[in-house]
Amino acid sequence: MKRLSLPAVAAIAAFGLLGCADENPVAPESAPSFVPQASVSVDAASLDRHLVLFNGRGVPESFAADVAGLGGSVVYSHASGIAFVSGLSEPAAADLAKRSGVAEVMADEAVELLPVNGVQVEAADATPASPATPSLAFFYPRQWHLRAVGANQAWAAGRRGSSAVTVAILDTGIDYLLPDLVGRVDLSRSASFVPNDDLLVQANFPGRHPVTDLHYHGTHVAATVTSNALVAAGVTSGVTLIGVKVLGANGSSFAGSVIAGVLFAVDNGADVINMSLGGGFSKAGNGRSVGFINRVFNEANREEVTVVVAAGNESADLNRNGNTFKSYCDAPNVICVSATGPTSRASLIGPWANIDAFAAYSNFGSAIGVAAPGGNTGGSVIAGCAKTSLTFRICATGNFVLNSNGTSMASPHVAALAALLVEDGLKPSQIRARIRQSADDLGAPGTDPYYGSGRINIPQALGL
């Protein structure tokens, strides 16, 4: 399981990937040469980044000049009254905080992830299939998680997703040339908020878009939302994706990158945002930090964007967080997703036992909106492996999938359902309500801390 190794966090949320693995890694046998991943590290010079919160909406006209006069530059600013700056010393940041219209200036925090415990990599002898027939995907017979939520029933009814609906994947990027994702990613609306990673992309894959996934996590999440269904099927096969890279090849970045990524997705036409990442920070003395996050997620809701977030993999009771703000389940107007999965299987293609069992690693509590398949001891979530991954370099040599467990894998199932409901004309509040009302009630009757309103049921949500 991935866990965060965090520096002291005094302000905004610490975060990282929420994927959790259940198998031993397959040793790479033959793979192309890459610039070493070790060259990707948190640049100490980048730690002079600051987040700025203004009084009310808008950014003062003199702000960029004020920052430049103090020796810094504006990295990103947004009409909601938020900006990110770099190059300021602490005294300069303190001076900026005194300027007219500025409510708060906070140091942006860097985070690191502990090493991956293991993800199973498997090759496919894939033959061309069609997005119109996802059940023909090579690995579909093993994708218990798609049948668990009734995705196959939606396909049979012609509900495979619309290219007019956009899901933003806030993650490590997307391998947009992966066969399962070719044509699904709108690069004109995709972006990277991890400058160090951009350099590494160009060193290893000259000419590729900065959103290229050098990790693997973002591609796996993206291909769960939608897939061309050559190697593995996704919940949909017609939805448009935009990649918003907020975490780098080593799983590191800044909290400000995540916030900027949310606002970018909102401004670039995302209907749904998936956030398979998270962390937490102390509320004590950080009331403005909570307000900062709340402002961002309220902005998304105001612009009619549905946000789906992973609950986390610490087996933690979110009701006993004490003074901790759980990002991003504690943010307003989000769907917080816990994980389920089978406890055993008779063979690789089933049958699977206790397919809706609550996953022991999943966080739980009253913040949980619904549950979805994330994998368990009897089966993992299967989706494509990025050919650009510096973690699993063998994936560059053919068509591979990753078997992975985690609430990171559960969240994109819900994001895909939200996309189908956008197609039906529902607004975010209606989507949140429909997903909960149509879920299969599991665990204790009614809403409970493990499943929330229940495990999602796609055909029921779509009225099929």
Short mmCIF file of N, CA and C in Angstrom, two decimals, residues 116-186:
data_model
loop_
_atom_site.label_atom_id
_atom_site.label_comp_id
_atom_site.label_asym_id
_atom_site.label_seq_id
_atom_site.Cartn_x
_atom_site.Cartn_y
_atom_site.Cartn_z
N VAL A 116 6.47 1.87 -3.96
CA VAL A 116 5.35 0.99 -4.24
C VAL A 116 5.65 -0.40 -3.67
N ASN A 117 4.68 -1.01 -3.02
CA ASN A 117 4.87 -2.34 -2.46
C ASN A 117 4.79 -3.44 -3.51
N GLY A 118 4.24 -3.15 -4.67
CA GLY A 118 4.17 -4.15 -5.73
C GLY A 118 2.88 -4.11 -6.49
N VAL A 119 2.97 -4.09 -7.81
CA VAL A 119 1.82 -4.14 -8.69
C VAL A 119 2.09 -5.22 -9.72
N GLN A 120 1.14 -6.08 -9.98
CA GLN A 120 1.36 -7.16 -10.93
C GLN A 120 1.22 -6.63 -12.35
N VAL A 121 2.21 -6.95 -13.19
CA VAL A 121 2.22 -6.54 -14.58
C VAL A 121 1.96 -7.77 -15.44
N GLU A 122 1.02 -7.67 -16.40
CA GLU A 122 0.72 -8.79 -17.27
C GLU A 122 0.63 -8.34 -18.71
N ALA A 123 1.08 -9.20 -19.63
CA ALA A 123 1.03 -8.91 -21.06
C ALA A 123 -0.24 -9.46 -21.67
N ALA A 124 -0.65 -8.84 -22.77
CA ALA A 124 -1.83 -9.29 -23.49
C ALA A 124 -1.47 -9.57 -24.95
N ASP A 125 -2.04 -10.62 -25.49
CA ASP A 125 -1.93 -10.90 -26.91
C ASP A 125 -3.17 -10.28 -27.55
N ALA A 126 -3.17 -8.94 -27.59
CA ALA A 126 -4.38 -8.23 -27.96
C ALA A 126 -4.60 -8.22 -29.46
N THR A 127 -5.83 -8.41 -29.87
CA THR A 127 -6.24 -8.27 -31.26
C THR A 127 -7.22 -7.11 -31.33
N PRO A 128 -7.28 -6.40 -32.46
CA PRO A 128 -8.16 -5.23 -32.55
C PRO A 128 -9.61 -5.56 -32.20
N ALA A 129 -10.16 -4.75 -31.35
CA ALA A 129 -11.58 -4.87 -31.00
C ALA A 129 -12.23 -3.54 -31.33
N SER A 130 -13.34 -3.25 -30.73
CA SER A 130 -14.04 -2.01 -31.02
C SER A 130 -14.59 -1.42 -29.74
N PRO A 131 -14.50 -0.08 -29.60
CA PRO A 131 -15.11 0.55 -28.43
C PRO A 131 -16.61 0.26 -28.34
N ALA A 132 -17.21 -0.13 -29.47
CA ALA A 132 -18.64 -0.45 -29.47
C ALA A 132 -18.91 -1.80 -28.81
N THR A 133 -17.85 -2.59 -28.64
CA THR A 133 -18.02 -3.91 -28.02
C THR A 133 -16.94 -4.12 -26.96
N PRO A 134 -17.03 -3.42 -25.84
CA PRO A 134 -15.98 -3.51 -24.81
C PRO A 134 -15.76 -4.92 -24.29
N SER A 135 -16.80 -5.76 -24.36
CA SER A 135 -16.66 -7.13 -23.83
C SER A 135 -15.70 -7.98 -24.63
N LEU A 136 -15.22 -7.48 -25.80
CA LEU A 136 -14.24 -8.21 -26.60
C LEU A 136 -12.81 -7.91 -26.18
N ALA A 137 -12.62 -7.00 -25.23
CA ALA A 137 -11.26 -6.69 -24.77
C ALA A 137 -10.58 -7.95 -24.26
N PHE A 138 -9.29 -8.04 -24.49
CA PHE A 138 -8.53 -9.25 -24.14
C PHE A 138 -8.70 -9.66 -22.68
N PHE A 139 -8.64 -8.69 -21.78
CA PHE A 139 -8.69 -9.01 -20.35
C PHE A 139 -10.10 -8.92 -19.76
N TYR A 140 -11.09 -8.61 -20.57
CA TYR A 140 -12.43 -8.43 -20.01
C TYR A 140 -12.93 -9.63 -19.20
N PRO A 141 -12.69 -10.88 -19.61
CA PRO A 141 -13.18 -12.00 -18.78
C PRO A 141 -12.69 -11.95 -17.34
N ARG A 142 -11.59 -11.25 -17.09
CA ARG A 142 -11.05 -11.17 -15.73
C ARG A 142 -11.45 -9.88 -15.02
N GLN A 143 -12.16 -8.99 -15.71
CA GLN A 143 -12.51 -7.70 -15.11
C GLN A 143 -13.83 -7.78 -14.35
N TRP A 144 -13.77 -8.49 -13.25
CA TRP A 144 -14.93 -8.67 -12.37
C TRP A 144 -15.53 -7.33 -11.94
N HIS A 145 -14.66 -6.33 -11.82
CA HIS A 145 -15.08 -5.04 -11.27
C HIS A 145 -16.07 -4.32 -12.19
N LEU A 146 -15.97 -4.56 -13.50
CA LEU A 146 -16.90 -3.91 -14.42
C LEU A 146 -18.28 -4.55 -14.35
N ARG A 147 -18.31 -5.86 -14.21
CA ARG A 147 -19.61 -6.54 -14.07
C ARG A 147 -20.22 -6.28 -12.71
N ALA A 148 -19.39 -6.06 -11.70
CA ALA A 148 -19.90 -5.81 -10.35
C ALA A 148 -20.76 -4.55 -10.30
N VAL A 149 -20.42 -3.56 -11.13
CA VAL A 149 -21.19 -2.30 -11.13
C VAL A 149 -22.19 -2.25 -12.29
N GLY A 150 -22.26 -3.33 -13.07
CA GLY A 150 -23.23 -3.40 -14.16
C GLY A 150 -22.85 -2.62 -15.40
N ALA A 151 -21.55 -2.36 -15.60
CA ALA A 151 -21.12 -1.63 -16.80
C ALA A 151 -21.52 -2.38 -18.06
N ASN A 152 -21.42 -3.71 -18.02
CA ASN A 152 -21.77 -4.51 -19.20
C ASN A 152 -23.24 -4.37 -19.56
N GLN A 153 -24.09 -4.20 -18.58
CA GLN A 153 -25.52 -3.99 -18.86
C GLN A 153 -25.75 -2.63 -19.53
N ALA A 154 -24.97 -1.63 -19.10
CA ALA A 154 -25.08 -0.31 -19.72
C ALA A 154 -24.63 -0.38 -21.18
N TRP A 155 -23.54 -1.10 -21.44
CA TRP A 155 -23.08 -1.25 -22.82
C TRP A 155 -24.16 -1.88 -23.69
N ALA A 156 -24.78 -2.92 -23.17
CA ALA A 156 -25.80 -3.63 -23.93
C ALA A 156 -26.97 -2.71 -24.29
N ALA A 157 -27.18 -1.69 -23.45
CA ALA A 157 -28.26 -0.72 -23.70
C ALA A 157 -27.78 0.47 -24.52
N GLY A 158 -26.54 0.39 -25.01
CA GLY A 158 -25.99 1.46 -25.83
C GLY A 158 -25.39 2.61 -25.05
N ARG A 159 -25.23 2.46 -23.73
CA ARG A 159 -24.68 3.52 -22.90
C ARG A 159 -23.18 3.28 -22.70
N ARG A 160 -22.41 3.78 -23.64
CA ARG A 160 -20.97 3.61 -23.59
C ARG A 160 -20.23 4.93 -23.39
N GLY A 161 -20.99 5.99 -23.15
CA GLY A 161 -20.38 7.29 -22.92
C GLY A 161 -20.37 8.15 -24.17
N SER A 162 -20.33 9.46 -23.97
CA SER A 162 -20.37 10.43 -25.07
C SER A 162 -19.09 11.24 -25.11
N SER A 163 -18.58 11.48 -26.32
CA SER A 163 -17.39 12.31 -26.48
C SER A 163 -17.67 13.77 -26.12
N ALA A 164 -18.94 14.13 -26.00
CA ALA A 164 -19.31 15.50 -25.61
C ALA A 164 -19.14 15.73 -24.11
N VAL A 165 -18.90 14.66 -23.36
CA VAL A 165 -18.71 14.75 -21.91
C VAL A 165 -17.23 14.57 -21.59
N THR A 166 -16.70 15.43 -20.73
CA THR A 166 -15.27 15.42 -20.42
C THR A 166 -15.01 15.09 -18.96
N VAL A 167 -14.10 14.16 -18.75
CA VAL A 167 -13.63 13.81 -17.39
C VAL A 167 -12.17 14.22 -17.28
N ALA A 168 -11.84 15.04 -16.30
CA ALA A 168 -10.45 15.44 -16.04
C ALA A 168 -9.83 14.47 -15.06
N ILE A 169 -8.65 13.96 -15.41
CA ILE A 169 -7.91 13.04 -14.54
C ILE A 169 -6.78 13.82 -13.89
N LEU A 170 -6.94 14.19 -12.61
CA LEU A 170 -5.89 14.87 -11.87
C LEU A 170 -4.99 13.82 -11.24
N ASP A 171 -3.80 13.64 -11.80
CA ASP A 171 -2.99 12.50 -11.40
C ASP A 171 -1.55 12.69 -11.90
N THR A 172 -0.90 11.58 -12.25
CA THR A 172 0.49 11.60 -12.72
C THR A 172 0.60 11.80 -14.22
N GLY A 173 -0.51 12.09 -14.88
CA GLY A 173 -0.51 12.24 -16.32
C GLY A 173 -1.20 11.06 -16.99
N ILE A 174 -1.18 11.03 -18.31
CA ILE A 174 -1.81 9.96 -19.08
C ILE A 174 -0.91 9.60 -20.26
N ASP A 175 -0.71 8.32 -20.50
CA ASP A 175 -0.07 7.87 -21.73
C ASP A 175 -1.14 7.87 -22.82
N TYR A 176 -1.23 8.98 -23.51
CA TYR A 176 -2.33 9.19 -24.46
C TYR A 176 -2.15 8.42 -25.77
N LEU A 177 -0.99 7.78 -25.97
CA LEU A 177 -0.79 6.94 -27.14
C LEU A 177 -0.95 5.45 -26.83
N LEU A 178 -1.28 5.13 -25.60
CA LEU A 178 -1.59 3.75 -25.24
C LEU A 178 -2.76 3.29 -26.12
N PRO A 179 -2.70 2.09 -26.70
CA PRO A 179 -3.79 1.66 -27.59
C PRO A 179 -5.18 1.80 -26.99
N ASP A 180 -5.32 1.55 -25.70
CA ASP A 180 -6.64 1.67 -25.08
C ASP A 180 -7.08 3.12 -24.91
N LEU A 181 -6.16 4.08 -25.10
CA LEU A 181 -6.51 5.49 -24.86
C LEU A 181 -6.32 6.39 -26.08
N VAL A 182 -5.82 5.85 -27.18
CA VAL A 182 -5.63 6.66 -28.39
C VAL A 182 -6.96 7.28 -28.81
N GLY A 183 -6.96 8.58 -29.00
CA GLY A 183 -8.17 9.27 -29.42
C GLY A 183 -9.11 9.66 -28.31
N ARG A 184 -8.82 9.24 -27.10
CA ARG A 184 -9.71 9.53 -25.98
C ARG A 184 -9.30 10.78 -25.20
N VAL A 185 -8.06 11.26 -25.38
CA VAL A 185 -7.53 12.36 -24.58
C VAL A 185 -7.44 13.64 -25.43
N ASP A 186 -8.05 14.71 -24.97
CA ASP A 186 -7.99 16.00 -25.64
C ASP A 186 -6.75 16.74 -25.16
#
